[in-house]
C-alpha cells in the first residue's frame, strides 16, 4: 500500500515546499497576524488531524491549548501538559507519533504570542509536519487557509 521508493519520497518532499511557495505567491499570510495564523493552524489540527486517530489524548491536548489561548490556564499548567505530551510522543509509533508532534507545537506558550517574524518559520515547520502524517494534508491546509485568510 505505502510505496516508500525514492520516487514517492521525492514527491512527498515536494508537496510541503510546493504548497509553501503557493502560500507565498498568493500572499495568503500578508493580512494575517502571527496569532491569527496560529489559530487557523490549531483549527485545522482539530478538524483534520486529530480526527485521523482514535487516541483520546490528542483531543485533550487541544482542549488545553484552547484553555491557554482563552487565558483560562497559565503557562505552568500548559508546561505540565507539554511534558506529558512529549513523554507520550516517545511511546507512540507511526502516524500517531507525527500527530503528537504537531500538537506539541501548540503546547508552548510563546507559540501564541510570538512576533510576526516567526510566521514563515512556523508555516514551514507546520507543512513539514503535515507531510509526515499523510500525503495531501498540505494541499488540504492550503484550501483551508485560503478560505480563512480572505
GROMACS .gro file of C-alpha atoms in nm:
model
  150
    1UNK     CA    1   0.000   0.000   0.000
    2UNK     CA    2   0.262   0.254   0.106
    3UNK     CA    3   0.532   0.295  -0.155
    4UNK     CA    4   0.850   0.423   0.006
    5UNK     CA    5   1.054   0.417  -0.313
    6UNK     CA    6   1.283   0.709  -0.388
    7UNK     CA    7   1.027   0.846  -0.629
    8UNK     CA    8   0.743   0.873  -0.381
    9UNK     CA    9   0.982   1.022  -0.126
   10UNK     CA   10   1.069   1.297  -0.372
   11UNK     CA   11   0.703   1.359  -0.441
   12UNK     CA   12   0.634   1.381  -0.069
   13UNK     CA   13   0.917   1.623  -0.013
   14UNK     CA   14   0.786   1.844  -0.286
   15UNK     CA   15   0.432   1.876  -0.151
   16UNK     CA   16   0.520   2.089   0.150
   17UNK     CA   17   0.763   2.302  -0.049
   18UNK     CA   18   0.517   2.339  -0.336
   19UNK     CA   19   0.237   2.446  -0.101
   20UNK     CA   20   0.472   2.675   0.093
   21UNK     CA   21   0.562   2.851  -0.230
   22UNK     CA   22   0.197   2.868  -0.330
   23UNK     CA   23   0.107   3.032   0.002
   24UNK     CA   24   0.384   3.287  -0.061
   25UNK     CA   25   0.289   3.357  -0.420
   26UNK     CA   26  -0.075   3.412  -0.326
   27UNK     CA   27   0.031   3.633  -0.031
   28UNK     CA   28  -0.204   3.441   0.196
   29UNK     CA   29  -0.021   3.539   0.514
   30UNK     CA   30   0.003   3.906   0.426
   31UNK     CA   31  -0.311   4.018   0.607
   32UNK     CA   32  -0.282   3.776   0.897
   33UNK     CA   33  -0.117   3.843   1.228
   34UNK     CA   34   0.100   3.567   1.369
   35UNK     CA   35  -0.169   3.485   1.622
   36UNK     CA   36  -0.441   3.465   1.356
   37UNK     CA   37  -0.226   3.227   1.155
   38UNK     CA   38  -0.165   3.006   1.459
   39UNK     CA   39  -0.538   2.997   1.535
   40UNK     CA   40  -0.600   2.879   1.178
   41UNK     CA   41  -0.336   2.607   1.223
   42UNK     CA   42  -0.494   2.500   1.552
   43UNK     CA   43  -0.837   2.490   1.395
   44UNK     CA   44  -0.706   2.280   1.103
   45UNK     CA   45  -0.536   2.046   1.351
   46UNK     CA   46  -0.862   1.995   1.541
   47UNK     CA   47  -1.074   1.938   1.232
   48UNK     CA   48  -0.846   1.734   1.009
   49UNK     CA   49  -0.550   1.599   1.204
   50UNK     CA   50  -0.657   1.469   1.543
   51UNK     CA   51  -0.958   1.311   1.370
   52UNK     CA   52  -0.715   1.077   1.187
   53UNK     CA   53  -0.651   0.899   1.517
   54UNK     CA   54  -0.852   0.729   1.788
   55UNK     CA   55  -0.608   0.847   2.055
   56UNK     CA   56  -0.815   1.038   2.315
   57UNK     CA   57  -0.510   1.228   2.447
   58UNK     CA   58  -0.495   1.437   2.130
   59UNK     CA   59  -0.837   1.589   2.184
   60UNK     CA   60  -0.744   1.657   2.544
   61UNK     CA   61  -0.416   1.823   2.442
   62UNK     CA   62  -0.605   2.056   2.210
   63UNK     CA   63  -0.850   2.133   2.491
   64UNK     CA   64  -0.554   2.256   2.697
   65UNK     CA   65  -0.429   2.461   2.403
   66UNK     CA   66  -0.766   2.633   2.376
   67UNK     CA   67  -0.788   2.694   2.750
   68UNK     CA   68  -0.449   2.862   2.734
   69UNK     CA   69  -0.545   3.080   2.438
   70UNK     CA   70  -0.856   3.193   2.625
   71UNK     CA   71  -0.646   3.274   2.932
   72UNK     CA   72  -0.817   3.008   3.145
   73UNK     CA   73  -0.495   2.828   3.239
   74UNK     CA   74  -0.146   2.960   3.299
   75UNK     CA   75   0.189   2.869   3.144
   76UNK     CA   76   0.271   2.628   3.423
   77UNK     CA   77  -0.036   2.413   3.355
   78UNK     CA   78   0.042   2.422   2.983
   79UNK     CA   79   0.403   2.326   3.054
   80UNK     CA   80   0.295   2.019   3.254
   81UNK     CA   81   0.068   1.913   2.970
   82UNK     CA   82   0.356   1.960   2.725
   83UNK     CA   83   0.587   1.742   2.934
   84UNK     CA   84   0.315   1.473   2.935
   85UNK     CA   85   0.274   1.507   2.561
   86UNK     CA   86   0.647   1.464   2.498
   87UNK     CA   87   0.653   1.150   2.718
   88UNK     CA   88   0.361   1.011   2.520
   89UNK     CA   89   0.539   1.102   2.198
   90UNK     CA   90   0.829   0.875   2.289
   91UNK     CA   91   0.593   0.577   2.318
   92UNK     CA   92   0.387   0.642   2.006
   93UNK     CA   93   0.451   0.498   1.663
   94UNK     CA   94   0.387   0.589   1.301
   95UNK     CA   95   0.105   0.830   1.230
   96UNK     CA   96   0.015   0.893   1.594
   97UNK     CA   97   0.372   0.994   1.667
   98UNK     CA   98   0.360   1.252   1.385
   99UNK     CA   99   0.022   1.380   1.501
  100UNK     CA  100   0.153   1.423   1.855
  101UNK     CA  101   0.449   1.616   1.715
  102UNK     CA  102   0.216   1.870   1.552
  103UNK     CA  103   0.013   1.909   1.870
  104UNK     CA  104   0.323   1.966   2.084
  105UNK     CA  105   0.391   2.284   1.883
  106UNK     CA  106   0.078   2.440   2.030
  107UNK     CA  107   0.167   2.346   2.387
  108UNK     CA  108   0.444   2.606   2.402
  109UNK     CA  109   0.318   2.934   2.549
  110UNK     CA  110   0.516   3.152   2.309
  111UNK     CA  111   0.351   2.986   2.009
  112UNK     CA  112   0.053   3.214   2.061
  113UNK     CA  113   0.225   3.540   2.133
  114UNK     CA  114   0.533   3.527   1.918
  115UNK     CA  115   0.614   3.822   1.697
  116UNK     CA  116   0.519   3.816   1.331
  117UNK     CA  117   0.877   3.736   1.231
  118UNK     CA  118   0.808   3.375   1.324
  119UNK     CA  119   0.519   3.325   1.085
  120UNK     CA  120   0.727   3.194   0.792
  121UNK     CA  121   0.928   2.960   1.012
  122UNK     CA  122   0.616   2.816   1.167
  123UNK     CA  123   0.446   2.778   0.831
  124UNK     CA  124   0.745   2.581   0.706
  125UNK     CA  125   0.753   2.359   1.015
  126UNK     CA  126   0.377   2.302   1.012
  127UNK     CA  127   0.370   2.199   0.644
  128UNK     CA  128   0.668   1.975   0.703
  129UNK     CA  129   0.496   1.801   0.994
  130UNK     CA  130   0.171   1.766   0.798
  131UNK     CA  131   0.363   1.590   0.525
  132UNK     CA  132   0.496   1.337   0.776
  133UNK     CA  133   0.141   1.246   0.876
  134UNK     CA  134  -0.018   1.197   0.536
  135UNK     CA  135   0.008   1.290   0.171
  136UNK     CA  136  -0.244   1.552   0.069
  137UNK     CA  137  -0.269   1.726   0.407
  138UNK     CA  138  -0.060   2.021   0.287
  139UNK     CA  139  -0.298   2.069  -0.004
  140UNK     CA  140  -0.597   2.049   0.231
  141UNK     CA  141  -0.429   2.307   0.453
  142UNK     CA  142  -0.378   2.538   0.159
  143UNK     CA  143  -0.752   2.526   0.081
  144UNK     CA  144  -0.839   2.574   0.447
  145UNK     CA  145  -0.602   2.870   0.477
  146UNK     CA  146  -0.735   3.025   0.155
  147UNK     CA  147  -1.088   3.014   0.292
  148UNK     CA  148  -0.988   3.166   0.625
  149UNK     CA  149  -0.738   3.424   0.508
  150UNK     CA  150  -0.964   3.606   0.266
   0.00000   0.00000   0.00000
